[in-house]
Coordinates of C-alpha atoms and ligand atoms in Angstrom, one line a residue:
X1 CA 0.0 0.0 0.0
X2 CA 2.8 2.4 0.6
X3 CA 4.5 1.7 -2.8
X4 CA 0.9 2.2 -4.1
X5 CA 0.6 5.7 -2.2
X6 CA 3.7 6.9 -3.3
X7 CA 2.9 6.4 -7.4
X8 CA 0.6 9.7 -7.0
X9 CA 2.5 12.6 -5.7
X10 CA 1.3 15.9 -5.8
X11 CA 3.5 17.6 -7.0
X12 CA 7.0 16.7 -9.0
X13 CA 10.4 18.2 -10.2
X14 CA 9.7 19.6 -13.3
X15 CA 6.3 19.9 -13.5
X16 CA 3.9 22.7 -14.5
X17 CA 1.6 23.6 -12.3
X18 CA -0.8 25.9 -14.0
X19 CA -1.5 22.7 -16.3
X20 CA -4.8 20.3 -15.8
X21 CA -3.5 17.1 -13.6
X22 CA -2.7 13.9 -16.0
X23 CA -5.0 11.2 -14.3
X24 CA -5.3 7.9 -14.5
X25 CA -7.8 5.4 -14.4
X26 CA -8.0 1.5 -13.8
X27 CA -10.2 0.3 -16.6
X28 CA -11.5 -2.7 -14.4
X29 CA -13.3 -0.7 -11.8
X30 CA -12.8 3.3 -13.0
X31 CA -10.3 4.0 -10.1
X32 CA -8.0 6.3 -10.0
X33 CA -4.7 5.1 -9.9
X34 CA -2.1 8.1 -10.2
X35 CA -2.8 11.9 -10.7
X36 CA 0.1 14.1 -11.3
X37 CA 0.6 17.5 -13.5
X38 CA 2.7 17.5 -16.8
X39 CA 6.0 17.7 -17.2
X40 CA 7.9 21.4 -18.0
X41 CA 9.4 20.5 -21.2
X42 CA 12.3 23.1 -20.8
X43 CA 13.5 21.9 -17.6
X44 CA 13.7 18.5 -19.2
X45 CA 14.8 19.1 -22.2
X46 CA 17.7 21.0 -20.9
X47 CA 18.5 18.7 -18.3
X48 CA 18.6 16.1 -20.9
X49 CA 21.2 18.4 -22.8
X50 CA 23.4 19.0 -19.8
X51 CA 23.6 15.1 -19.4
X52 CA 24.3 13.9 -22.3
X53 CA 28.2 14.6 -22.8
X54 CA 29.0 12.9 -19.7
X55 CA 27.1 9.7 -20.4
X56 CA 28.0 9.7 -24.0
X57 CA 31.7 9.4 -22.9
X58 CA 31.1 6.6 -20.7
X59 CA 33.0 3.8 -21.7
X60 CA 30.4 1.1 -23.2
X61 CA 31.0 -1.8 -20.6
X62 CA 29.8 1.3 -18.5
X63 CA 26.0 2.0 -19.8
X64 CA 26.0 -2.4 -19.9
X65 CA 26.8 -2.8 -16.4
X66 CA 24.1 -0.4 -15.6
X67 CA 21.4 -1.6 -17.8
X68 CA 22.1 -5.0 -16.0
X69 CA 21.9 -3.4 -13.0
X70 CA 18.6 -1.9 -14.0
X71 CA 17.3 -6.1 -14.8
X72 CA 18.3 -6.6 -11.6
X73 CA 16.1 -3.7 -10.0
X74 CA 13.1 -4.8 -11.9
X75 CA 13.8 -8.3 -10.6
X76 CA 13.2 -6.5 -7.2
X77 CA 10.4 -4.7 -8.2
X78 CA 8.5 -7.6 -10.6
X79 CA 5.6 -7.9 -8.2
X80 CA 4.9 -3.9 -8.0
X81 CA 5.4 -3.6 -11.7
X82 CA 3.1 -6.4 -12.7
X83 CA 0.0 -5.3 -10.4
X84 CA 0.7 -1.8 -11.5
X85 CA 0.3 -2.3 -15.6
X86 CA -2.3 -4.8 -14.3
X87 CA -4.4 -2.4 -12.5
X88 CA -3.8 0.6 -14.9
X89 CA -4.3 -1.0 -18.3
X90 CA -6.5 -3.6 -17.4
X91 CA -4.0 -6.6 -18.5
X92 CA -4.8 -10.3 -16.7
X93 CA -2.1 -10.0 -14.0
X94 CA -0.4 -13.2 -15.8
X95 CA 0.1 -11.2 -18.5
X96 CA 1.8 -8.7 -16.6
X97 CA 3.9 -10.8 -15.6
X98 CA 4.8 -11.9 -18.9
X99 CA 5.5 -8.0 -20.1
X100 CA 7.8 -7.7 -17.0
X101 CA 9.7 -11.0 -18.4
X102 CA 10.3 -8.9 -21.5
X103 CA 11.5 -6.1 -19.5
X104 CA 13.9 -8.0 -18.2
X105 CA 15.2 -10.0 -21.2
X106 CA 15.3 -6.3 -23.2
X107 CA 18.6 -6.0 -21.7
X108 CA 20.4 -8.9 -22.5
X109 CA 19.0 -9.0 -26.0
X110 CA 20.3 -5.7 -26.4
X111 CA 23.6 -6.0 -25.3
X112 CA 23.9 -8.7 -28.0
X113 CA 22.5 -6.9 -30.5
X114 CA 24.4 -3.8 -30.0
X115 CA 27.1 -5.9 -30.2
X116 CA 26.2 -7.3 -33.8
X117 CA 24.7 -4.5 -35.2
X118 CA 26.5 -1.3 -34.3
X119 CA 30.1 -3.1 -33.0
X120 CA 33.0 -1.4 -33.9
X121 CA 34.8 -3.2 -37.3
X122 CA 38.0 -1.8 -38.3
X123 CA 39.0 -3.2 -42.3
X124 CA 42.8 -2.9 -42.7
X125 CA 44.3 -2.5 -46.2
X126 CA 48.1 -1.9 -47.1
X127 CA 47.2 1.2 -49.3
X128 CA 45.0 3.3 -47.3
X129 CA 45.6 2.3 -43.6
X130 CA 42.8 1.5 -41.7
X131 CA 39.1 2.2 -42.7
X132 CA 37.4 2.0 -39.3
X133 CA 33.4 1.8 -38.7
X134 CA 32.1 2.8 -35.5
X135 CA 29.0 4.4 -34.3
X136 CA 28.1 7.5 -32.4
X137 CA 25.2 8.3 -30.3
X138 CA 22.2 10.8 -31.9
X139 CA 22.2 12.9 -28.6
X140 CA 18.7 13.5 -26.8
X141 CA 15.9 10.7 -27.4
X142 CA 12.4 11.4 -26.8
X143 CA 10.3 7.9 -26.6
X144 CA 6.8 8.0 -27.1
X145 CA 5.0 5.1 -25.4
X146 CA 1.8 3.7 -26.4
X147 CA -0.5 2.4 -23.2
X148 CA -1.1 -1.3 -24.5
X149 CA 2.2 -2.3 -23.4
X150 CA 3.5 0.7 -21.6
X151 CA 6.5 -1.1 -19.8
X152 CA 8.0 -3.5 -22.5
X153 CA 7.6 -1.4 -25.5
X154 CA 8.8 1.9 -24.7
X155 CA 11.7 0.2 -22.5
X156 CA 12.3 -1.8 -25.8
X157 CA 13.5 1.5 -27.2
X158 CA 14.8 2.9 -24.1
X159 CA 17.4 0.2 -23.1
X160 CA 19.1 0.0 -26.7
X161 CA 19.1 4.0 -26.8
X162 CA 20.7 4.3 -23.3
X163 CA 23.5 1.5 -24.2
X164 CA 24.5 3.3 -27.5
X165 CA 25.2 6.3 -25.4
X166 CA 22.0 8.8 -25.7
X167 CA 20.5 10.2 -23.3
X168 CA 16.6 9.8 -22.7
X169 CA 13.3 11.7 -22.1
X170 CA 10.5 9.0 -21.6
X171 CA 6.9 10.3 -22.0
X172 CA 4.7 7.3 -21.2
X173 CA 1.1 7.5 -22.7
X174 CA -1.4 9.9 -20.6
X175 CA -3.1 6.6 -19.7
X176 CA 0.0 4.4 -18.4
X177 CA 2.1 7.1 -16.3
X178 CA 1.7 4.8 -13.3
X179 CA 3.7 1.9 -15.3
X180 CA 6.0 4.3 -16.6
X181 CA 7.0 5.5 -13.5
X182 CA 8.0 2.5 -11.7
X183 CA 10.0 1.2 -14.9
X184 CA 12.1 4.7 -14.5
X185 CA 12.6 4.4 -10.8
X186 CA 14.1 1.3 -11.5
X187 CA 16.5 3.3 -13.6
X188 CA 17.7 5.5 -11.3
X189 CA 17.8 2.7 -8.9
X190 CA 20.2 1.0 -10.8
X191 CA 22.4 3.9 -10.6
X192 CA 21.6 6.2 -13.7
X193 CA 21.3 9.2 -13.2
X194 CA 18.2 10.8 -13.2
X195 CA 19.0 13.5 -16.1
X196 CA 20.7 10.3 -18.2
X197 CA 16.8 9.1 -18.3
X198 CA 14.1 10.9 -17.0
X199 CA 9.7 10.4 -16.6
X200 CA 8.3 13.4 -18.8
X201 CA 4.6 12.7 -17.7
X202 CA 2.2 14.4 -20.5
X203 CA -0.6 13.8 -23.6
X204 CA -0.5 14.7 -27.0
X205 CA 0.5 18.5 -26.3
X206 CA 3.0 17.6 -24.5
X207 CA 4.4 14.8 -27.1
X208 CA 4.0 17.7 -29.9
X209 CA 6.0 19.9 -27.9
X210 CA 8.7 17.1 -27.3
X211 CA 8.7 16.4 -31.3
X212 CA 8.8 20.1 -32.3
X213 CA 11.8 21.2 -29.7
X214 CA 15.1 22.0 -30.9
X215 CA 16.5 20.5 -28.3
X216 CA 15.6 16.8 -29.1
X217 CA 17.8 15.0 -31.4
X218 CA 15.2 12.5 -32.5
X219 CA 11.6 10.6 -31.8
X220 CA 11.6 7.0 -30.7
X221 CA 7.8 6.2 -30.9
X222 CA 5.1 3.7 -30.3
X223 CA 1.7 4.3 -31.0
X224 CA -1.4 4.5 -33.8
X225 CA -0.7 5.5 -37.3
X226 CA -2.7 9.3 -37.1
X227 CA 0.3 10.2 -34.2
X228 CA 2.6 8.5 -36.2
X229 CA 1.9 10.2 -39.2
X230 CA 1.3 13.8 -37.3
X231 CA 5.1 12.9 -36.3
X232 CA 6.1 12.4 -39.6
X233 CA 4.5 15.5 -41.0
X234 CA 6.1 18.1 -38.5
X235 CA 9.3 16.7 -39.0
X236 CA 9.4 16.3 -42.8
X237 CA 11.8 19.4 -43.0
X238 CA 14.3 17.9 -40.4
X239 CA 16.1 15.2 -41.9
X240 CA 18.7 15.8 -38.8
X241 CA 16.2 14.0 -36.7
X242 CA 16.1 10.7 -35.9
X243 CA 12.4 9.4 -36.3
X244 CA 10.9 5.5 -35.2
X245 CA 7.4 4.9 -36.0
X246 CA 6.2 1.8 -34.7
X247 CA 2.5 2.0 -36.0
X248 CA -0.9 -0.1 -35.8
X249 CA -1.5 -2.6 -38.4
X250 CA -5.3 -4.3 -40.0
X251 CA -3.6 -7.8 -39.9
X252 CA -5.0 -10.6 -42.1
X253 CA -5.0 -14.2 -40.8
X254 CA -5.2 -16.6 -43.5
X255 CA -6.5 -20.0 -42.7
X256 CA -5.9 -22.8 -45.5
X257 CA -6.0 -26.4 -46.0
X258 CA -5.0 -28.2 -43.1
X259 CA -6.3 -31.5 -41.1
X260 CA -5.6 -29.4 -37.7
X261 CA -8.6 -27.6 -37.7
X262 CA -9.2 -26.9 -34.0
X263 CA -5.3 -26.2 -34.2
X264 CA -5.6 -23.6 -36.7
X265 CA -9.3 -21.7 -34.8
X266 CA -7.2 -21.2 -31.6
X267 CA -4.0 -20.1 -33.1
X268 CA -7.0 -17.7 -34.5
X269 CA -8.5 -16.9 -31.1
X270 CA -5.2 -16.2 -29.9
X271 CA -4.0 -13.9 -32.6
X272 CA -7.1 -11.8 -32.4
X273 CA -8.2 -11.6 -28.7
X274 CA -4.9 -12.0 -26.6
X275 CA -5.0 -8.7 -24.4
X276 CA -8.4 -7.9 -25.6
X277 CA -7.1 -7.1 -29.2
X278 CA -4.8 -4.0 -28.1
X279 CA -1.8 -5.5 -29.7
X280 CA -0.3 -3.5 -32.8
X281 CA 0.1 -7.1 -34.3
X282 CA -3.5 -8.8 -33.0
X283 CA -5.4 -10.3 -36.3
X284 CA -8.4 -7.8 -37.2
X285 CA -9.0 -9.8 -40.6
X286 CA -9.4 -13.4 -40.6
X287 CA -9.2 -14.5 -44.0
X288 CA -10.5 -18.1 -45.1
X289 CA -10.8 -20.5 -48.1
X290 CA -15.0 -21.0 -48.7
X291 CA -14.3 -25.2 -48.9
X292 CA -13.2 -24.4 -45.1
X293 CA -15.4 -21.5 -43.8
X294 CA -18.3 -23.5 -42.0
X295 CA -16.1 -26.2 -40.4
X296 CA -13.7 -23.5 -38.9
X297 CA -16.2 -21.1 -37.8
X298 CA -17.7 -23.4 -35.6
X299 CA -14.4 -24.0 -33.8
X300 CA -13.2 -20.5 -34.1
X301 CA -16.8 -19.5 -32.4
X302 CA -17.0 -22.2 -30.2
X303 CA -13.3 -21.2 -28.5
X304 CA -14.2 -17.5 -28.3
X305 CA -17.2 -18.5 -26.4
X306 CA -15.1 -20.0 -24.0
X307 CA -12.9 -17.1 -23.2
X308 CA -13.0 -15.7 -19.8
X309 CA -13.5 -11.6 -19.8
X310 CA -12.8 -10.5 -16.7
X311 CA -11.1 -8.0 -14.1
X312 CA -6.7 -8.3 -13.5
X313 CA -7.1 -10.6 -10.7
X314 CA -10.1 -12.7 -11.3
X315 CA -10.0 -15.6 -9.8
X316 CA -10.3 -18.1 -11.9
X317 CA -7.3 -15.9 -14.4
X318 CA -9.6 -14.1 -17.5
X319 CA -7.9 -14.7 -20.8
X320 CA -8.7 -10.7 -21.4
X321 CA -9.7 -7.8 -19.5
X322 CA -11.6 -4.6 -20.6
X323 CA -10.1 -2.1 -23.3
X324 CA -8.6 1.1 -22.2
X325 CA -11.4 3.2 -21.2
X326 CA -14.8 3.6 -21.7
X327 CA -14.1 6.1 -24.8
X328 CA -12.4 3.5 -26.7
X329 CA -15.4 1.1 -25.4
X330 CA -18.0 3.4 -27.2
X331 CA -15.4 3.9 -30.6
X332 CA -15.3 -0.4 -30.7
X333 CA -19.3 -0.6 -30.0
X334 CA -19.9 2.1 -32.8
X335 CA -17.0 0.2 -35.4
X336 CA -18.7 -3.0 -35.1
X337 CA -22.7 -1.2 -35.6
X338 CA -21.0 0.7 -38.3
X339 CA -19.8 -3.2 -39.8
X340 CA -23.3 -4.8 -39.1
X341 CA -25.4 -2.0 -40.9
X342 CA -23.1 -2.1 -44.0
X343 CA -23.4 -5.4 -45.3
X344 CA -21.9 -7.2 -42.0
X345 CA -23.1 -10.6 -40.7
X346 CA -22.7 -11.1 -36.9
X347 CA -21.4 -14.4 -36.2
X348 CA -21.1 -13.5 -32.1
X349 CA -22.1 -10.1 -31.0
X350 CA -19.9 -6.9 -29.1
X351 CA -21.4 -7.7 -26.3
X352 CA -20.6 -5.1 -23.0
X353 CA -22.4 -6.6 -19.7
X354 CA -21.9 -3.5 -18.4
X355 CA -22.1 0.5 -20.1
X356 CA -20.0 1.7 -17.6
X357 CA -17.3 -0.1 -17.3
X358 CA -15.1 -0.9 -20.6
X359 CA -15.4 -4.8 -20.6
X360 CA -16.0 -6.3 -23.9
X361 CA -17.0 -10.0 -25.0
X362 CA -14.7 -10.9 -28.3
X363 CA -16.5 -10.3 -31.5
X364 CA -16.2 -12.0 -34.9
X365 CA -18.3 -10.5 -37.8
X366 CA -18.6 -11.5 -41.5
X367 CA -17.5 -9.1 -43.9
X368 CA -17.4 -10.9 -47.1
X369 CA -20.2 -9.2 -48.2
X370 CA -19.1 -5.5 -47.4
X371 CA -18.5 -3.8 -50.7
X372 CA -16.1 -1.0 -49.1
X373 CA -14.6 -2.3 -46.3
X374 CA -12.8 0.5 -44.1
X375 CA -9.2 0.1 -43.7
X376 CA -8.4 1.3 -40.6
X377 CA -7.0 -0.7 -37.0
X378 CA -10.2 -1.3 -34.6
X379 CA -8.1 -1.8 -31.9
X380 CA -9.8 -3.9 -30.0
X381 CA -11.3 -7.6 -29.7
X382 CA -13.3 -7.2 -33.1
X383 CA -12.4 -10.4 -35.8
X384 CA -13.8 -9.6 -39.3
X385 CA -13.9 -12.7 -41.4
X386 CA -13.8 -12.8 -44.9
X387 CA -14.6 -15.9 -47.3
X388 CA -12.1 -16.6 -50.4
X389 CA -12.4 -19.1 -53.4
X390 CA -8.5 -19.3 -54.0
X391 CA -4.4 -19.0 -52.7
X392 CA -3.9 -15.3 -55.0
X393 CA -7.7 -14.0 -53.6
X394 CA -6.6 -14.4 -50.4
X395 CA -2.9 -12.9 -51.2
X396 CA -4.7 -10.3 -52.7
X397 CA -7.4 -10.0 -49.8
X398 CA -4.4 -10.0 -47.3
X399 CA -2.8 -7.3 -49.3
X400 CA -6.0 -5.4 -49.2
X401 CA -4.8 -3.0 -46.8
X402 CA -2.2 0.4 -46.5
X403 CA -0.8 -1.1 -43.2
X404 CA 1.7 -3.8 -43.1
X405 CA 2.8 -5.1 -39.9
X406 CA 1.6 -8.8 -39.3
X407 CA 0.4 -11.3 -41.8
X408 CA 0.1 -15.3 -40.4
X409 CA -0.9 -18.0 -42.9
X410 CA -2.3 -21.1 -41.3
X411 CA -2.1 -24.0 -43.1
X412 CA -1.2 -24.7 -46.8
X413 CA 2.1 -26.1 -48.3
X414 CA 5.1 -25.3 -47.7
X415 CA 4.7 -24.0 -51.7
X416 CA 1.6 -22.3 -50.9
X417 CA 3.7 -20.5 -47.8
X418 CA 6.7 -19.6 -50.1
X419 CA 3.8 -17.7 -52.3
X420 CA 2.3 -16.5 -49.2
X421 CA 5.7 -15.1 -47.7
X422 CA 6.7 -13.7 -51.0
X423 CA 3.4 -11.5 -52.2
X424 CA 2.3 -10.8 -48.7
X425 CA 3.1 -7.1 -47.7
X426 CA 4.1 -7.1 -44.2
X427 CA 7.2 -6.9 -41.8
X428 CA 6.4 -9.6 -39.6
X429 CA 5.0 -12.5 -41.8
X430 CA 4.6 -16.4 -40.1
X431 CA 3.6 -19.8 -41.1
X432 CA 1.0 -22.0 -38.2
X433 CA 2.2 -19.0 -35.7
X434 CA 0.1 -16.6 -34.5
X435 CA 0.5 -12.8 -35.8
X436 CA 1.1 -11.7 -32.3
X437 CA 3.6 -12.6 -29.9
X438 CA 7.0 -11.2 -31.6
X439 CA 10.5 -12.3 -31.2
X440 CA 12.5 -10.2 -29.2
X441 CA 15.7 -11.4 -31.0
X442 CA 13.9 -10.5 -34.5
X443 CA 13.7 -7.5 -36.0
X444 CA 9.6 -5.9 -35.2
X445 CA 8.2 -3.3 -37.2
X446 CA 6.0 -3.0 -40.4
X447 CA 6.0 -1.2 -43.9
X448 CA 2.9 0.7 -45.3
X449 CA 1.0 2.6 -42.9
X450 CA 2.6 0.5 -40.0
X451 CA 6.1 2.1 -39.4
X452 CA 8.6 4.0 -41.4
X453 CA 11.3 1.1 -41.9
X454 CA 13.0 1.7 -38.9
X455 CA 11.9 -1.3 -36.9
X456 CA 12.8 -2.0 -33.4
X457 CA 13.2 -5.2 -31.3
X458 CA 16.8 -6.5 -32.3
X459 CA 16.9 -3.9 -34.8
X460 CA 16.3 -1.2 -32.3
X461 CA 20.6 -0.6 -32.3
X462 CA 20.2 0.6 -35.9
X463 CA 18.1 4.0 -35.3
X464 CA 20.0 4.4 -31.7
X465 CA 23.5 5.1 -33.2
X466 CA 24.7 6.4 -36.7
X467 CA 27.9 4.3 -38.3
X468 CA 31.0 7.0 -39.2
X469 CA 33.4 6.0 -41.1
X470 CA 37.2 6.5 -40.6
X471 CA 39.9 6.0 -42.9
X472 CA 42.7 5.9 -40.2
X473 CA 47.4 6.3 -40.4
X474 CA 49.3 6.6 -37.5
X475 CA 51.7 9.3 -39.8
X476 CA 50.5 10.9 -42.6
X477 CA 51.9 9.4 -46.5
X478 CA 51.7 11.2 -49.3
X479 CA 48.9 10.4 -51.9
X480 CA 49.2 12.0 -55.1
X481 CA 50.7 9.6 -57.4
X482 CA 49.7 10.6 -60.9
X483 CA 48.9 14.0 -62.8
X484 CA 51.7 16.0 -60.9
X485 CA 53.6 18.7 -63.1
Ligands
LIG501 P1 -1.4 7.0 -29.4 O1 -0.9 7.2 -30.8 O2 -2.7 7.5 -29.0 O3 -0.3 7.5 -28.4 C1 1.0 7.1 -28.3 C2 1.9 8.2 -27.7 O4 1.9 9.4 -28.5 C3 1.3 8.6 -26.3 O5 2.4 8.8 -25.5 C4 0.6 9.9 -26.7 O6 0.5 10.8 -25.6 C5 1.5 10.5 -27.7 N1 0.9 11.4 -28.7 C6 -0.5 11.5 -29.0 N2 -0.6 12.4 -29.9 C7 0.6 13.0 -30.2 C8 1.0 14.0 -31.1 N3 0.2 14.6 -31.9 N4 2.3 14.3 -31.1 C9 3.2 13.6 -30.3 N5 2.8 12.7 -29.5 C10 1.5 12.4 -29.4 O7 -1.3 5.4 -29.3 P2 -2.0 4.5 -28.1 O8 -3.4 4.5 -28.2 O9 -1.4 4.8 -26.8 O10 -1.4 3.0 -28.5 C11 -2.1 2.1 -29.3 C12 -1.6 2.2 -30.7 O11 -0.2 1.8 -30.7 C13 -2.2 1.2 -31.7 O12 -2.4 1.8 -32.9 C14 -1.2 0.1 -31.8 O13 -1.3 -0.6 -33.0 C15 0.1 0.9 -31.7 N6 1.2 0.0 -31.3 C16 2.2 -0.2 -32.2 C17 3.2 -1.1 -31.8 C18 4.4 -1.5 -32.8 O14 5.4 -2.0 -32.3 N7 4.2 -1.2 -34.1 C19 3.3 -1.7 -30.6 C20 2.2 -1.3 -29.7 C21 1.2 -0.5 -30.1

């Protein structure tokens, strides 16, 4: 209770008080959970700035011993952490615990990657010395977090920024600052300082504010495509700044010929209701060959109807909690009428026991029929499912779409997979796997509308550093061998 007490302080370092408080509210009962004014971007900013030298001449086993040591604090701090994303987003407290498991990895991953992707190499030749390639640090590093995962994901930019030798300014999303906070404590903990990486509470003013300062030396973000691409625009005269989009997706499922039909419904289920479908890479389109379609919908159906909806710490565990907040409740209940009064076919109703909370039952609806389909991410536990004669309809049906972050195909030959994998348009693209559930030693991020070809997860090193090259002699030799009078 005391830990809990201390998340909402009145009043912090750096912020501003004439500003409206930033509160947040647990989904699963309406509570308030942490209430706290906005940062003062200056202050941080320029903290930030004043830090960075000094950490950026750190020597590199350095910033790794203290990003272990910051594993090691969230070790100590699992329990709190869990509860605390559990409470404020609404996330079964076993999954929690799962997203503090990837906090922890993060590091180790990272140190690895770092290692392989932005190491030092040094390519000797007789004639012009030594041509070195090593990589500096971009400066100041705002991350934008998105609330759906609002430990592991931002941290997922945060550690690999912070080992590279940036410094960083973490503004969690409006609706997670409670999560946010703890993962930073656990920071400073460890022994970073608390300019190195610092909380930045805010909303969407404050993000713009973060983006537009001249102070920041680039934008590590996590979040829907319309911030994304607001991001994208206000920066589209500063090629000096380094910009990650990790966007949303509208991710097709495709299920094909295969004998493991019950197999193939819950590797369904799973990709488009795990955390209540607010996963950047949950399946929003199930796509599924007609000879198939009644035999799988029955499955697919039944094992939705099994899932348990229910509050963090139910007892038995729910399989998903509520959405966000009762805004994005209303938005998924209007999404699906909008569906069902355009040429939709429920096959199980958005069903929400209760208006004033944001729990929602799993939905699947038929949208074969639909002659304009909107293409946009209904983030939330909504399957559409769409019937297909043949393998290139349902390429082309996948395809169908201007984001491009997961694609699964379920079933098929290996042939049919080779086709799939090589006309789907998508970052992350699987075979029998779900769409969701990334590897944190692969590279994670989409094309199209879903990010900006900067992904993160191992590739997170790439965006956190820029190579310079170095042609390199201890004396200098004279060069000009030809054209001399
Ligand atoms: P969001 O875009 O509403 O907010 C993300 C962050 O941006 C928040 O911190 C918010 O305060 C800030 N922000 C909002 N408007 C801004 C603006 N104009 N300028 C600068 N910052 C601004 O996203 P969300 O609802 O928190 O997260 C859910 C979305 O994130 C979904 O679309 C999901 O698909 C996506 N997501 C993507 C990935 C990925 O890796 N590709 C992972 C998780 C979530």
């Amino acid at each position: 209770a005391t830990q809990e007490a201390a998340l909402s302080s009145e009043r912090r370092p750096g912020t501003d008080v004439s500003k409206a408080d930033i509160i947040s509210c647990e989904p699963a009962t309406g509570a308030e959970i942490w209430r706290g004014k906005p940062c003062e971007i200056n202050e941080v900013v320029t903290r930030a700035r004043q830090a960075w030298p000094g950490w950026a001449a750190q020597p590199l086993a350095n910033r790794m011993e203290l990003v272990r040591r910051f594993a090691n604090e969230v070790r100590k701090e699992a329990d709190t952490l869990a509860r605390t994303i559990a409470r404020e987003v609404g996330k079964p407290l076993w999954e929690a615990n799962a997203e503090v498991e990837s906090v922890i990895n993060k590091v180790e991953v990272s140190i690895r990657s770092y290692a392989e992707r932005t190491s030092q190499r040094k390519l000797d030749s007789a004639l012009q010395g030594t041509m070195a390639v090593r990589h500096k640090p971009h400066g100041v590093l705002v991350v934008l977090g998105p609330f759906n995962y609002p430990a592991h994901l931002p941290n997922s930019h945060i550690i690999p920024a912070l080992i590279a030798g940036n410094v960083v300014i973490f503004k969690p999303s409006e609706k997670a600052p409670a999560s946010g906070e703890i993962l930073i404590r656990c920071f400073h903990r460890a022994g970073i300082a608390s300019s190195v990486v610092q909380l930045a509470v805010g909303g969407p003013e404050e993000g713009q504010a973060f983006v537009a300062h001249e102070g920041v030396d680039g934008i590590l973000f996590t979040g829907s495509a319309n911030t994304g691409l607001a991001i994208n625009r206000r920066l589209a005269t500063r090629p000096d700044k380094v910009v990650a989009l990790e966007m949303g997706g509208n991710n097709p499922i495709v299920v094909w010929d295969t004998p493991k039909l019950t197999d193939a419904a819950a590797i369904v289920v799973q990709s488009a209701f795990a955390t209540a479908g607010q996963r950047c890479t949950a399946a929003r389109r199930l796509i599924v060959r007609d000879t198939l379609y009644d035999a799988l919908m029955v499955e697919v159906k039944a094992l939705a109807d099994r899932l348990i909806v229910g509050a963090p710490f139910d007892d038995p565990a729910p399989f998903m909690g509520p959405v966000i907040d009762n805004a994005a409740a209303d938005g998924l209940t209007e999404s699906f009428l909008y569906l069902l009064s355009n040429g939709g076919r429920a096959i199980k109703h958005l069903v929400r026991p209760d208006e004033s909370l944001p729990f929602l039952s799993p939905a699947i609806i038929d949208t074969t029929a639909m002659a304009d389909r909107p293409d946009v991410e209904l983030f939330g536990p909504i399957l559409q499912v769409i019937k297909v004669g043949d393998f290139d309809g349902a390429i082309a049906e996948a395809n169908n779409t201007r984001f491009g972050l997961a694609a699964s195909l379920v079933g098929g030959t290996p042939q049919e997979y080779n086709r799939f994998w090589a006309n789907v348009r998508a970052g992350i693209v699987n075979w029998n796997r779900p769409t969701t559930g990334p590897s944190h030693a692969a590279p994670m991020g989409g094309i199209g509308l879903s990010g900006n070809h900067r992904p993160t997860g191992y590739y997170a090193a790439d965006y956190c550093a820029y190579p310079v090259a170095s042609g390199e002699m201890e004396q200098p030799r004279a060069m000009i061998g030809v054209g001399l009078k």
